[in-house]
Short mmCIF file of C-alpha atoms in Angstrom, two decimals:
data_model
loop_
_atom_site.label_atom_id
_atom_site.label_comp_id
_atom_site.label_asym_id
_atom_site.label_seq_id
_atom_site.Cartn_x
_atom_site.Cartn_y
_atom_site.Cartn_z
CA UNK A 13 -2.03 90.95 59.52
CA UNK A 14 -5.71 90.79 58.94
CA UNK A 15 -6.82 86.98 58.93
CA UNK A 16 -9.91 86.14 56.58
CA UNK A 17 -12.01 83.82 58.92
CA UNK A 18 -15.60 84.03 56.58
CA UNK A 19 -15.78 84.36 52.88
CA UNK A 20 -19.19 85.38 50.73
CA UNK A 21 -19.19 84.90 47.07
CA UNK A 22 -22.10 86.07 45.10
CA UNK A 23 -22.81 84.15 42.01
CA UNK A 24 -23.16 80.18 42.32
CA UNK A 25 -22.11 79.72 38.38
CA UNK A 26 -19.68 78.14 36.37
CA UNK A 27 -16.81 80.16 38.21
CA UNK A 28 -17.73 81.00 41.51
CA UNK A 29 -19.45 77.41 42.58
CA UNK A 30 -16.17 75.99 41.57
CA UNK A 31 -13.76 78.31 43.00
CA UNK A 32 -15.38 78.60 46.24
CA UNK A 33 -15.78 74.96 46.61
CA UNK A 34 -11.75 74.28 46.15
CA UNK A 35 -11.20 77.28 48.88
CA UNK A 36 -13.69 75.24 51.62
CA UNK A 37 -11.52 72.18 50.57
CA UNK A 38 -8.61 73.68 50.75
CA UNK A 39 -8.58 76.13 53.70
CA UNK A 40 -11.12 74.42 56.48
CA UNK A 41 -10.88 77.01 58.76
CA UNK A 42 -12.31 79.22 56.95
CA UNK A 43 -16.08 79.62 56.57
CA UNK A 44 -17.39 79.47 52.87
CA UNK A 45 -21.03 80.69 51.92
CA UNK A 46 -21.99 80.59 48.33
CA UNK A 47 -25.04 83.17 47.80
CA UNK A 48 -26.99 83.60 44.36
CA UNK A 49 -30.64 84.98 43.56
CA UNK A 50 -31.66 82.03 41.30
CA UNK A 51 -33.18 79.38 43.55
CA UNK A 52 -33.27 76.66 41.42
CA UNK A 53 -29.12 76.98 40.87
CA UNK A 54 -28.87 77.34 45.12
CA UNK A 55 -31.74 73.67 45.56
CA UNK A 56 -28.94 72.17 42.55
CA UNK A 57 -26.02 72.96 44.51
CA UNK A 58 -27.43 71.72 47.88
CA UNK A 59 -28.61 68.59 46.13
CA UNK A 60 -26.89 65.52 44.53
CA UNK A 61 -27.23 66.89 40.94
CA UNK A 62 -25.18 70.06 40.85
CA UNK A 63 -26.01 72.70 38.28
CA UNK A 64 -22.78 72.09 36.64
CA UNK A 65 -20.83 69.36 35.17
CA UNK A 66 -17.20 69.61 35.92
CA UNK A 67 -15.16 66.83 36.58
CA UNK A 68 -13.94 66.27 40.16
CA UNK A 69 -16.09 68.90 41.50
CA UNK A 70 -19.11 66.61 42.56
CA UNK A 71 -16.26 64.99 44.80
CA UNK A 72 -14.82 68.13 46.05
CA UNK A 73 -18.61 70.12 47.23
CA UNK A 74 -19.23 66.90 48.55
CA UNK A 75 -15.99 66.62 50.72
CA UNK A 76 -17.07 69.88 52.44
CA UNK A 77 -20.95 70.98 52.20
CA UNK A 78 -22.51 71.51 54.93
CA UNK A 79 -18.63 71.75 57.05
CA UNK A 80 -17.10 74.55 56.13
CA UNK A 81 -19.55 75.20 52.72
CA UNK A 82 -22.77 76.31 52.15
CA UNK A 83 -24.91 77.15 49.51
CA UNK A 84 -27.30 79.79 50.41
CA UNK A 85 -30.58 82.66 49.37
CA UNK A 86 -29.72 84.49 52.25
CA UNK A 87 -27.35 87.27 50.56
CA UNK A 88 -27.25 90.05 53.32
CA UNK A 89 -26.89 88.12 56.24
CA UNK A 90 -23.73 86.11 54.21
CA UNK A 91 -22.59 89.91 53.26
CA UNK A 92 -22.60 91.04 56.57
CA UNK A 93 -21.00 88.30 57.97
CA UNK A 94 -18.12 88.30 55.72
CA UNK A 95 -14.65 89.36 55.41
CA UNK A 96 -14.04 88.68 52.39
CA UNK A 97 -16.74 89.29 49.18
CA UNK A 98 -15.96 87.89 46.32
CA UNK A 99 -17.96 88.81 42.99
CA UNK A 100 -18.20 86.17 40.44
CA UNK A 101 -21.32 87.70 38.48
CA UNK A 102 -22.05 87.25 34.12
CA UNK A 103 -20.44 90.22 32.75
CA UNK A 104 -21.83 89.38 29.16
CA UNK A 105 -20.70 91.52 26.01
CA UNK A 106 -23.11 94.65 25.61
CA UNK A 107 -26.04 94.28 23.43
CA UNK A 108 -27.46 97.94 23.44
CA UNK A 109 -26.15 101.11 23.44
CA UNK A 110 -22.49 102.64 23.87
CA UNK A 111 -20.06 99.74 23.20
CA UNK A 112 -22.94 97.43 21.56
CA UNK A 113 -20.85 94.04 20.70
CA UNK A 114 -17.88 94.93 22.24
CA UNK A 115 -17.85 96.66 25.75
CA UNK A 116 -18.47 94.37 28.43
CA UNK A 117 -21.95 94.47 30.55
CA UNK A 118 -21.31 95.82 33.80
CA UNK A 119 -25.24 96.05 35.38
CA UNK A 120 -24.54 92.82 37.63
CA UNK A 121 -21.35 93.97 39.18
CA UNK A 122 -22.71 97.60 40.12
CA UNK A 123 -25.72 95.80 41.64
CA UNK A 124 -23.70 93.58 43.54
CA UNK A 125 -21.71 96.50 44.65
CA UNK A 126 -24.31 98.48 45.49
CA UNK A 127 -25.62 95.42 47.46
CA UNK A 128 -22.42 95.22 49.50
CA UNK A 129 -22.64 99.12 50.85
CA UNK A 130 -25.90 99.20 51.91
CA UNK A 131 -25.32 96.00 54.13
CA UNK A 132 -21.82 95.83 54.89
CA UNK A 133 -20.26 97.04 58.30
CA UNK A 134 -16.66 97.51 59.86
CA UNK A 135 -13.65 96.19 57.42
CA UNK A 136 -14.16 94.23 54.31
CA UNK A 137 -12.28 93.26 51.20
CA UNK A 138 -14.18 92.69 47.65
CA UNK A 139 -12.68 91.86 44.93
CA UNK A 140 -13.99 91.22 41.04
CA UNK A 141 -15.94 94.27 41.88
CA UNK A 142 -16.10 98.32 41.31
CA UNK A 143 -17.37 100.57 44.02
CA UNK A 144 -15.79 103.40 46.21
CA UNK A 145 -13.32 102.28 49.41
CA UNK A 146 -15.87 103.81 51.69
CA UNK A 147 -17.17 101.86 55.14
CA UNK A 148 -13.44 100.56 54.86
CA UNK A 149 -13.66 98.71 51.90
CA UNK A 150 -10.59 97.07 49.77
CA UNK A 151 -11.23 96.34 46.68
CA UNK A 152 -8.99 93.73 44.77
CA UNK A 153 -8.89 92.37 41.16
CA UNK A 154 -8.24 88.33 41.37
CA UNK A 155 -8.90 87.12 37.71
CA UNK A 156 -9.61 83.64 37.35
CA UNK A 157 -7.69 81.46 34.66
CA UNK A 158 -9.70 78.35 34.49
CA UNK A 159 -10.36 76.17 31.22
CA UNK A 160 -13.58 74.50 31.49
CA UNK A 161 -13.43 70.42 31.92
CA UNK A 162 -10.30 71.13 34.33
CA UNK A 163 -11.25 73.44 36.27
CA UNK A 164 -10.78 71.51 39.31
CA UNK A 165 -7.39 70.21 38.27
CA UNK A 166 -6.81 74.36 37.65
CA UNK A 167 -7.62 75.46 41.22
CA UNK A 168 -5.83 72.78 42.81
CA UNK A 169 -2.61 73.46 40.85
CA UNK A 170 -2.74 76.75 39.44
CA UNK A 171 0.09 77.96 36.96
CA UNK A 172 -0.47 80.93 38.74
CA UNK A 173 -2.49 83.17 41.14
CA UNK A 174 -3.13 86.75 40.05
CA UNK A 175 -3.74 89.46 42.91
CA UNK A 176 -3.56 93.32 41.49
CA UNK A 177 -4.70 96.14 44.49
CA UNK A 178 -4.07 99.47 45.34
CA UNK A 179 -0.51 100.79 45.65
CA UNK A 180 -1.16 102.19 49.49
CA UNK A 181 -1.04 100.47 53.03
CA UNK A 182 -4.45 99.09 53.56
CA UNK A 183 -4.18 98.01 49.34
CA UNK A 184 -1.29 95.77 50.33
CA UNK A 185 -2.66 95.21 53.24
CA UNK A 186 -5.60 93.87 51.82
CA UNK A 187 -3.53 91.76 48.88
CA UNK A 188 -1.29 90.10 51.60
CA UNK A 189 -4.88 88.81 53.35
CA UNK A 190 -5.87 87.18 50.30
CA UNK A 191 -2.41 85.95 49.35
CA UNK A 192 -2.49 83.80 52.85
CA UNK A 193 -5.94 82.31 51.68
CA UNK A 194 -3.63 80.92 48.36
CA UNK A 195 -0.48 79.94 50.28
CA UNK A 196 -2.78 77.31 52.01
CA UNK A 197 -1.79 75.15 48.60
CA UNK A 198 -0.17 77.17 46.06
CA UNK A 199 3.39 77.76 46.37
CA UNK A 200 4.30 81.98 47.02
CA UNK A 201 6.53 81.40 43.77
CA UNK A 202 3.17 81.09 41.55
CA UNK A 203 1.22 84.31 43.41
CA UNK A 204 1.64 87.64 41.62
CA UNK A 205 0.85 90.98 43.12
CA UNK A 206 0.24 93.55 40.92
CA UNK A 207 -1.64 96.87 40.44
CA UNK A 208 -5.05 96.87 39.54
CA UNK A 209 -4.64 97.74 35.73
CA UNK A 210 -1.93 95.48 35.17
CA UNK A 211 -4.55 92.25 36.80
CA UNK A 212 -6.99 93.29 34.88
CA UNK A 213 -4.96 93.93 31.66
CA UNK A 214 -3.30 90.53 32.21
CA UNK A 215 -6.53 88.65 32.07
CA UNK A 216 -7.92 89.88 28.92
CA UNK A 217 -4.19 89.76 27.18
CA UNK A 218 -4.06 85.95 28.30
CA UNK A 219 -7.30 85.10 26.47
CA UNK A 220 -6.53 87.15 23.82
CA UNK A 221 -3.18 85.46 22.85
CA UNK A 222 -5.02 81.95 23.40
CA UNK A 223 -7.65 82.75 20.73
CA UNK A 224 -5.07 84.00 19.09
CA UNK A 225 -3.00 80.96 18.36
CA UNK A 226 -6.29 79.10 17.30
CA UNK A 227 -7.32 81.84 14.97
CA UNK A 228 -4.05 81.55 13.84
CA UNK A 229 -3.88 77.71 13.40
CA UNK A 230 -7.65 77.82 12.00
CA UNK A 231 -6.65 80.17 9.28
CA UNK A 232 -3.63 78.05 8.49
CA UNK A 233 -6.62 75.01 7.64
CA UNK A 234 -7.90 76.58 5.29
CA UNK A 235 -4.79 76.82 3.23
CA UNK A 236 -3.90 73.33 4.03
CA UNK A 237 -7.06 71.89 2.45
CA UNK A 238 -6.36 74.60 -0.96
CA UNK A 239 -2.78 72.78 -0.88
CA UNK A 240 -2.85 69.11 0.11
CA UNK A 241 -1.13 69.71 3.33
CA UNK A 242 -2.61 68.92 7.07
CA UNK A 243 -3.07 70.95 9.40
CA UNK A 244 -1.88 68.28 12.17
CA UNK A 245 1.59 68.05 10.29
CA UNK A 246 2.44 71.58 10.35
CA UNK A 247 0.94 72.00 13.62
CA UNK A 248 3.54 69.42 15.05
CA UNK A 249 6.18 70.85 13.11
CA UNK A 250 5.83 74.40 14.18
CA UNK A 251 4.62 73.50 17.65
CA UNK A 252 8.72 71.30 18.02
CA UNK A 253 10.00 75.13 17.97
CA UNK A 254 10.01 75.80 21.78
CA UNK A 255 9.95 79.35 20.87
CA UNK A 256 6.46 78.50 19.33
CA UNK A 257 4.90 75.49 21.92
CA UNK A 258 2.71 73.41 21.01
CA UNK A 259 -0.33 74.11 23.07
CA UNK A 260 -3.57 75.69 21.54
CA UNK A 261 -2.34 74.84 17.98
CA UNK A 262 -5.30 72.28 17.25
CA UNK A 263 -7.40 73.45 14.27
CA UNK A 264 -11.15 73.17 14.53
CA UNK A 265 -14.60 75.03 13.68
CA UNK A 266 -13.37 77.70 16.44
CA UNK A 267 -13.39 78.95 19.72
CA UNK A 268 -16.19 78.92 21.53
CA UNK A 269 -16.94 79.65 25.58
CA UNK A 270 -17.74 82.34 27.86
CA UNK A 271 -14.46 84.26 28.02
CA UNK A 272 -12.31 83.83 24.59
CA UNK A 273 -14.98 86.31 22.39
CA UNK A 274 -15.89 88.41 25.81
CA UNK A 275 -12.00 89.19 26.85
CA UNK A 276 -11.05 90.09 23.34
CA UNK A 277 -14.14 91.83 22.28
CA UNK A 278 -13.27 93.76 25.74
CA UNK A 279 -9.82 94.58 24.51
CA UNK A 280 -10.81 96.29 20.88
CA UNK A 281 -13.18 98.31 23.02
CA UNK A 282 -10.80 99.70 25.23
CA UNK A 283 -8.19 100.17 22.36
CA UNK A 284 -11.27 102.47 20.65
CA UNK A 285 -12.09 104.09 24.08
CA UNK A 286 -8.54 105.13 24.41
CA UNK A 287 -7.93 105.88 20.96
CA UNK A 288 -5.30 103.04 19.82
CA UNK A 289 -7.06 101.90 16.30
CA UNK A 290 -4.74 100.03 14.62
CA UNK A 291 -4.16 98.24 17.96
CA UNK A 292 -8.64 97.21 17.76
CA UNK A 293 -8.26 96.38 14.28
CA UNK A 294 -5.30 93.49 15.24
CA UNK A 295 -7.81 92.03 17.78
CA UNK A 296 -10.76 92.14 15.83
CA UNK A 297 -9.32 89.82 13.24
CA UNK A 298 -9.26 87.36 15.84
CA UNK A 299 -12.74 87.60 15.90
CA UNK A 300 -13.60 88.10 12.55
CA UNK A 301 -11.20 84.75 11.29
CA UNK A 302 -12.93 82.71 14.35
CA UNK A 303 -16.22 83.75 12.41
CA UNK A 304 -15.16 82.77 9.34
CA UNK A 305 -13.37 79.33 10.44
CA UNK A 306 -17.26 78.83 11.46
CA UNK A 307 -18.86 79.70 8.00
CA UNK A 308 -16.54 77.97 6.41
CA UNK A 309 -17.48 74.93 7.80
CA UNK A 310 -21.20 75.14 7.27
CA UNK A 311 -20.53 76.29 3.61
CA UNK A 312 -18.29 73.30 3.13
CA UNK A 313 -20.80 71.06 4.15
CA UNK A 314 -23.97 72.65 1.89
CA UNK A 315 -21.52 72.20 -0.90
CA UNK A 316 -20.79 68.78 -0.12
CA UNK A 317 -24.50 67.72 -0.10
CA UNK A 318 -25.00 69.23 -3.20
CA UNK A 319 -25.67 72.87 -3.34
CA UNK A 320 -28.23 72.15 -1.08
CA UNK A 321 -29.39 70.84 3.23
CA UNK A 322 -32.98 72.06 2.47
CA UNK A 323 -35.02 69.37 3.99
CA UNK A 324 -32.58 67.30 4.66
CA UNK A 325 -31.72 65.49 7.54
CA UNK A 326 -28.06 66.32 9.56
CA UNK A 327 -27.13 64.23 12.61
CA UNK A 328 -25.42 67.12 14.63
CA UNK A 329 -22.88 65.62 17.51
CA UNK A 330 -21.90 68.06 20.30
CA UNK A 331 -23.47 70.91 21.17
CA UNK A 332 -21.22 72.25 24.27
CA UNK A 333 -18.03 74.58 23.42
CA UNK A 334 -15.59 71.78 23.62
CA UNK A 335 -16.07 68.11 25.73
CA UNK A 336 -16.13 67.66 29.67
CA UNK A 337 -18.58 70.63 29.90
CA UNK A 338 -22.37 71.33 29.70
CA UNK A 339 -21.38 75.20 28.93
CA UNK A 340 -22.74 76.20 25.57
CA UNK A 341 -21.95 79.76 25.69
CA UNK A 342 -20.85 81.19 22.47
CA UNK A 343 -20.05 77.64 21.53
CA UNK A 344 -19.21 76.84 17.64
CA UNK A 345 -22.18 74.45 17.40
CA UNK A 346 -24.74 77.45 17.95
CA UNK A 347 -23.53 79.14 14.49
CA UNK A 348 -22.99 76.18 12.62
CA UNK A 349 -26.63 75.35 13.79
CA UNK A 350 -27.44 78.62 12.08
CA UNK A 351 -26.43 78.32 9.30
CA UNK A 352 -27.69 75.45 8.72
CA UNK A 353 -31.03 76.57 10.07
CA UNK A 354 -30.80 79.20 7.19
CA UNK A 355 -30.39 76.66 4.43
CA UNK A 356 -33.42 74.80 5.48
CA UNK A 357 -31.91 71.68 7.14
CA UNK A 358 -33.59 69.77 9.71
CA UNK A 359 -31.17 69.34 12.81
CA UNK A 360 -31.28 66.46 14.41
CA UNK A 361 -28.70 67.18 18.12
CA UNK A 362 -26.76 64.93 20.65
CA UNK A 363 -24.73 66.00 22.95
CA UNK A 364 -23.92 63.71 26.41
CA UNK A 365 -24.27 66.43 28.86
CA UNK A 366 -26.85 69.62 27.13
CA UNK A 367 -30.01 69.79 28.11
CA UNK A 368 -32.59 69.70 25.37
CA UNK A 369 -34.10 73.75 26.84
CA UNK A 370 -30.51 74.66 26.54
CA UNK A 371 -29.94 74.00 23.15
CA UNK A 372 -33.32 74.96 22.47
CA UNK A 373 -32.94 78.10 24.42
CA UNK A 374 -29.39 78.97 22.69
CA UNK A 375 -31.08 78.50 19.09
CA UNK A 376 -33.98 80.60 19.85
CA UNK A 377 -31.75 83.70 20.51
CA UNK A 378 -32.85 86.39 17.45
CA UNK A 379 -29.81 86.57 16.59
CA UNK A 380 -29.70 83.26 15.58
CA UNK A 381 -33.38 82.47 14.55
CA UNK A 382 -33.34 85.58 12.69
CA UNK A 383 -36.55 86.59 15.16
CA UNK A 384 -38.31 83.70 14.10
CA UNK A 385 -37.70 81.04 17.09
CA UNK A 386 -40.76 79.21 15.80
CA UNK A 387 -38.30 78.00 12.93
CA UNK A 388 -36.38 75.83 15.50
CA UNK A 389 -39.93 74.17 16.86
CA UNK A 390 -40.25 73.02 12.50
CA UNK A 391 -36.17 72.53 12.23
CA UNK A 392 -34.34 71.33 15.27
CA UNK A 393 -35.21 67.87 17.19
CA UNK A 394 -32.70 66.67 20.03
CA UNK A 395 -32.26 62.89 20.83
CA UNK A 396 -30.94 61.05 24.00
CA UNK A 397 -28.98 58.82 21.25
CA UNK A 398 -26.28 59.54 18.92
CA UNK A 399 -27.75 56.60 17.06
CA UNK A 400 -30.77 58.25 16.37
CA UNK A 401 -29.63 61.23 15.95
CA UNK A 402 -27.83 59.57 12.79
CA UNK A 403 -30.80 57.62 11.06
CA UNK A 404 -31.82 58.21 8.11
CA UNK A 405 -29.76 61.21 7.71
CA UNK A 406 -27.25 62.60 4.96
CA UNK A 407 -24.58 63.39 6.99
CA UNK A 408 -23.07 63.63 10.32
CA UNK A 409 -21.40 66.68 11.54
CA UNK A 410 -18.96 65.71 14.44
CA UNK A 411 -18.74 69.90 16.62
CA UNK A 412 -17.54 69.11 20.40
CA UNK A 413 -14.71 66.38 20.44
CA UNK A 414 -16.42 63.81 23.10
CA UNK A 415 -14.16 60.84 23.74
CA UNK A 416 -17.56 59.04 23.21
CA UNK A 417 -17.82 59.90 19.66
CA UNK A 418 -14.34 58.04 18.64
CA UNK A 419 -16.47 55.17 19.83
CA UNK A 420 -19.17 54.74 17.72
CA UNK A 421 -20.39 51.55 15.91
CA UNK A 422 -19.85 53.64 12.76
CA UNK A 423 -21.15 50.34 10.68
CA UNK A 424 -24.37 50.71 12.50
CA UNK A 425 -24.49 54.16 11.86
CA UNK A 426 -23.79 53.92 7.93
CA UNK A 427 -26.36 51.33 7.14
CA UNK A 428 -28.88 53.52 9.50
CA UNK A 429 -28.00 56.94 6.85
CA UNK A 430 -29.13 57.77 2.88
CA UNK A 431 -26.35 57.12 0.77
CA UNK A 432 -24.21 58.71 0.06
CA UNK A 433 -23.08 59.18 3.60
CA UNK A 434 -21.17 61.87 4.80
CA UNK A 435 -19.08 62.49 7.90
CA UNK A 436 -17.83 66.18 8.28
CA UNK A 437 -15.45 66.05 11.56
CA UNK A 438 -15.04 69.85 12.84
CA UNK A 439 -12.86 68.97 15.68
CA UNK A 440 -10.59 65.85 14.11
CA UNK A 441 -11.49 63.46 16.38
CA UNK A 442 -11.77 60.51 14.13
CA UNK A 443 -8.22 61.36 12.11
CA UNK A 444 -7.21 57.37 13.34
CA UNK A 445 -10.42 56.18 11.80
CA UNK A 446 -10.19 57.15 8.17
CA UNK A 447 -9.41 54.26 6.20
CA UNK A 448 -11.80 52.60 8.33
CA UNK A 449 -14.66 54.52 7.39
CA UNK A 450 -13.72 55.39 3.92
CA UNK A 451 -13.60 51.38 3.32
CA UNK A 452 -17.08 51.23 4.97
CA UNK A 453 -18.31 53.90 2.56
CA UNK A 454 -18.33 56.60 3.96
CA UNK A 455 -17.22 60.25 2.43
CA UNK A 456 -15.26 62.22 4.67
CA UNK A 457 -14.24 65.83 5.46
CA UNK A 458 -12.73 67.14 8.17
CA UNK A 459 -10.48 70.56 9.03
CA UNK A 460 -7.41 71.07 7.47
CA UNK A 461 -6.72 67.92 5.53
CA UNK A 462 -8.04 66.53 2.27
CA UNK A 463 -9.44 63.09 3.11
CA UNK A 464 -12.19 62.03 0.21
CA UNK A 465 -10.08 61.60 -3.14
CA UNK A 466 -12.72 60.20 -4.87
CA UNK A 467 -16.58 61.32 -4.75
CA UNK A 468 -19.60 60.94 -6.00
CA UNK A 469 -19.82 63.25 -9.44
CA UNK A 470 -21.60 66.74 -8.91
CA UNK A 471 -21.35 69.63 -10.47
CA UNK A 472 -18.79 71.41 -7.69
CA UNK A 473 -19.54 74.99 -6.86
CA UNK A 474 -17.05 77.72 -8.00
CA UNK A 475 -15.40 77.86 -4.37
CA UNK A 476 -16.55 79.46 -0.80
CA UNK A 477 -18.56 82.11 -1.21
CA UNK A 478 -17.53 85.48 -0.34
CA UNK A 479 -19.95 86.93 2.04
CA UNK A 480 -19.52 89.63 4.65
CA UNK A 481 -18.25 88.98 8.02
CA UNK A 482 -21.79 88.94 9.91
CA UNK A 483 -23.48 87.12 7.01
CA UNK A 484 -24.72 83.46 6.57
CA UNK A 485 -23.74 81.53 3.97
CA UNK A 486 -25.14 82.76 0.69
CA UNK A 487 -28.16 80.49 -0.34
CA UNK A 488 -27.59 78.56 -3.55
CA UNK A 489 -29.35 77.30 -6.63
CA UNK A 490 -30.54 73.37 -5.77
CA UNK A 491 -28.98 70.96 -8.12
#
C-alpha cells in the first residue's frame, strides 16, 4: 500500500492551519508543510501570536513547529515534494454572475489545481480539489466537520472521518492511503468511505439539517414571545424525545459562520441546476427564517427605544458568530449592526477577541453600508472595554454569548447608561440574572420569553413590520 511520508496543504486559514497542525501532532512521521500566499498569515503562524484564536491549538502548533510542521511561502517546492495535497482554500458564495447568492465560488480551487499540474511529478493524491487524474493524480473528497471554538477537541476525537473517491483500483487505492493517516488516532469504526457524490452530498446535508433545527427553534421564539411561553421550556421538552435530541435547539438572533449559509445556499443551487424546485424552495426557508430571526431582533429593539435609535447610543457586545472564536464571517452581529446603522444609531462594539479593522472591515461591505462605508467612520466606534462600550448609552444589545458577559458588574453598568436602561439579550446568556437586573432597574428583552411585565408608557407600535425578505427594517415616525 502506498505510505504518505510528506503532506502539503494550501491555505493556512481557519481550517487548514488547524487540521494540519492535529495531523503533525498526531502522525510524527509524517512531514507537514502548511503553504499560503498571504505573508502576513504564514509570519502569524511562525510566530507566538497565531492568526487564529482557537482553543488548544496554540498548544498543539507549538508541540510540533519546526519538528514535523512548518509554515511556509514556498508553494512549489512544498507541491513537489508532496504526496499528499490537500486544498483547504475560501470557496465563498458567488457574488456575480451565474449562481449570484447561491452557487459556491470555485476561482481558488481551480487555481490551486492548476497550481498542482504544472509543478507536480510522479504519484500524488489531492483531495478538496477538482482537476483531471492526469500525471497520476487521485483526487479525494475529505470534508471537514469542525464547529469553531472546538475545533481542536473535533480533530482529536472526531464523530467521524469522511473519505469519498473513485470507485476503481488506484481510487481505493488512494482512499485506503489516507484512511492510514486517520487510523493513527481515530478508531476504523468512525472512517467512512464513500463515493465522491455521496462525501460531498453528505457535507452540505449535515449543515443543512444543523441550520435547520435552529431555524426551526428560532421560528418557534417568535411564537413563544406572541404566547407567554419560553423558548428554553419547550426546547427542553421537545429536546427529552430521543427521537428529537436536544442539540442545536438553542434559540438566538441566528446562525452565523462560514459554512451554515454557504452549504445550504450550495444545496438550493444544485436543486435549481438539476431541476428539483420544490426541493430549493424547502432550503431556502432556512435561509430566509435565519434572516428574519435577525430583523426581528433589530426591529424589536427600535420599538423598544421608542420608535426610534437615531442618534442614540447602543452598547453592542459580541461581534464574532458565536464565543471562543475571532471568525466573524456571516456572523448575526454584522446584520443586526445594519440595521441599526440604517436607523441612525451610533454603535458603540466589544467583542474579547475582533479586531477593531475586522469589524470595521465587515461593516464597510456595500452590502451592508448600503455603498456608503463613510457612514460607519460617523456611526460605529469600537472599545477595548465592555464598560465603555456601555456608558452613557440606551441600551445594551448582548449578540455572541461570551462567558465574560454573564460576568459583568451590571450595577456599574446601569448607573454608567440614560434611563431608562435597556438590556436586549440575543443569545440568552443572562436568563439566571433576571430578577437581578430587573430589581436593579433595568428593562429586559431577550429571545423567546417575555421578561419586562411592566414598562415605561409609550405609545407601542402596531406589531413587526412586514418587510420583504432582503429589506431593513422599515424606518418609523419618531415619537
Amino acid at each position: 500500500m502506498f505510505k504518505i511520508k510528506r503532506i502539503c496543504c494550501i491555505g493556512a486559514g481557519y481550517v487548514g492551519g488547524p487540521t494540519c497542525s492535529v495531523i503533525a501532532q498526531m502522525c510524527p512521521e509524517i512531514r507537514v508543510t502548511v503553504v499560503d500566499v498571504n505573508e502576513s498569515r504564514i509570519k502569524a503562524w511562525n510566530s507566538d501570536t497565531l492568526p487564529i484564536y482557537e482553543p488548544g491549538l496554540k498548544e498543539v502548533v507549538e508541540s510540533c513547529r519546526g519538528r514535523n510542521l512548518f509554515f511556509s511561502m514556498d508553494i512549489d517546492s512544498a507541491i513537489k515534494d508532496a504526496d499528499l495535497v490537500y486544498i483547504s482554500v475560501n470557496t465563498p458564495t458567488k457574488t456575480y454572475g451565474m449562481g449570484k447568492g447561491r452557487a459556491a465560488d470555485l476561482k481558488f480551487i481551480e487555481a490551486c489545481a492548476r497550481r498542482i499540474v504544472e509543478v507536480s511529478d510522479g504519484y500524488k493524491i489531492i483531495f478538496d480539489a477538482n482537476t483531471k487524474p492526469s500525471l497520476n493524480l487521485q483526487v479525494l473528497s475529505n470534508p471537514e466537520f469542525l464547529a469553531e471554538g472546538t475545533a481542536v477537541r473535533d480533530l482529536k476525537e472526531p464523530d467521524r472521518v469522511l473519505i469519498g473517491g473513485d470507485e476503481t483500483p488506484e481510487g481505493q487505492r488512494a482512499i485506503q492511503a489516507l484512511c492510514a493517516v486517520y487510523e493513527c488516532w481515530v478508531p476504523k469504526s468512525r472512517i467512512i468511505k464513500t463515493n465522491t457524490w455521496s462525501s460531498e452530498l453528505s457535507k452540505l446535508a449535515a449543515n443543512a439539517f444543523l441550520a435547520q433545527r435552529i431555524s426551526s427553534i428560532n421560528s418557534i421564539s417568535a411564537l413563544c414571545e406572541a404566547t407567554g411561553a419560553d423558548v428554553e421550556e419547550v426546547a427542553l421538552a421537545i429536546g427529552m424525545d430521543q427521537r428529537i435530541g436536544s442539540k442545536f435547539l438553542k434559540a438566538s438572533i441566528g446562525f452565523g459562520g462560514s459554512c451554515f449559509q454557504k452549504d445550504v445556499l450550495n444545496l438550493v443551487y444544485l436543486c435549481e441546476a438539476l431541476n428539483l424546485p420544490e426541493v430549493a424552495s424547502y432550503w431556502q426557508q432556512v435561509i430566509d427564517m435565519n434572516e428574519y430571526q435577525r430583523r426581528r431582533f433589530a426591529c424589536r429593539i427600535i420599538d423598544c427605544l421608542f420608535n426610534t435609535v437615531t442618534g442614540k447610543k447602543i452598547g453592542l457586545l459580541g461581534f464574532s458568530f458565536k464565543k471562543d472564536t475571532g471568525d466573524t464571517r456571516e456572523s448575526s452581529s454584522i446584520y443586526i449592526s445594519k440595521y441599526l446603522m440604517d436607523e441612525g444609531a451610533k454603535l458603540h462594539i466589544y467583542d474579547p477577541k475582533v479586531l477593531k479593522e475586522q469589524i470595521i472591515q465587515d461593516l464597510s461591505q456595500p452590502k451592508i453600508s448600503e455603498d456608503n462605508p463613510e457612514r460607519v467612520s460617523e456611526l460605529v466606534t469600537v472599545t477595548k472595554d465592555p464598560y465603555e462600550a456601555c456608558e452613557g448609552a440606551h441600551a445594551l444589545v448582548i449578540c455572541t454569548e461570551w462567558d465574560m458577559f454573564k460576568d459583568l458588574d451590571y450595577e456599574k453598568i446601569y448607573y454608567q447608561m440614560l434611563k431608562p436602561a435597556f438590556i436586549f439579550d440575543g443569545r440568552r446568556v443572562l436568563d439566571h440574572l433576571h430578577p437581578r437586573l430587573q430589581s436593579i432597574g433595568f428593562q429586559i428583552e431577550t429571545i423567546g420569553k417575555k421578561v419586562t411585565t411592566a414598562r415605561i408608557p409609550f405609545t407601542p407600535p402596531a406589531g413587526i413590520p412586514r418587510t420583504g425578505l432582503n429589506e431593513p427594517p422599515t424606518k418609523k415616525a419618531k415619537v
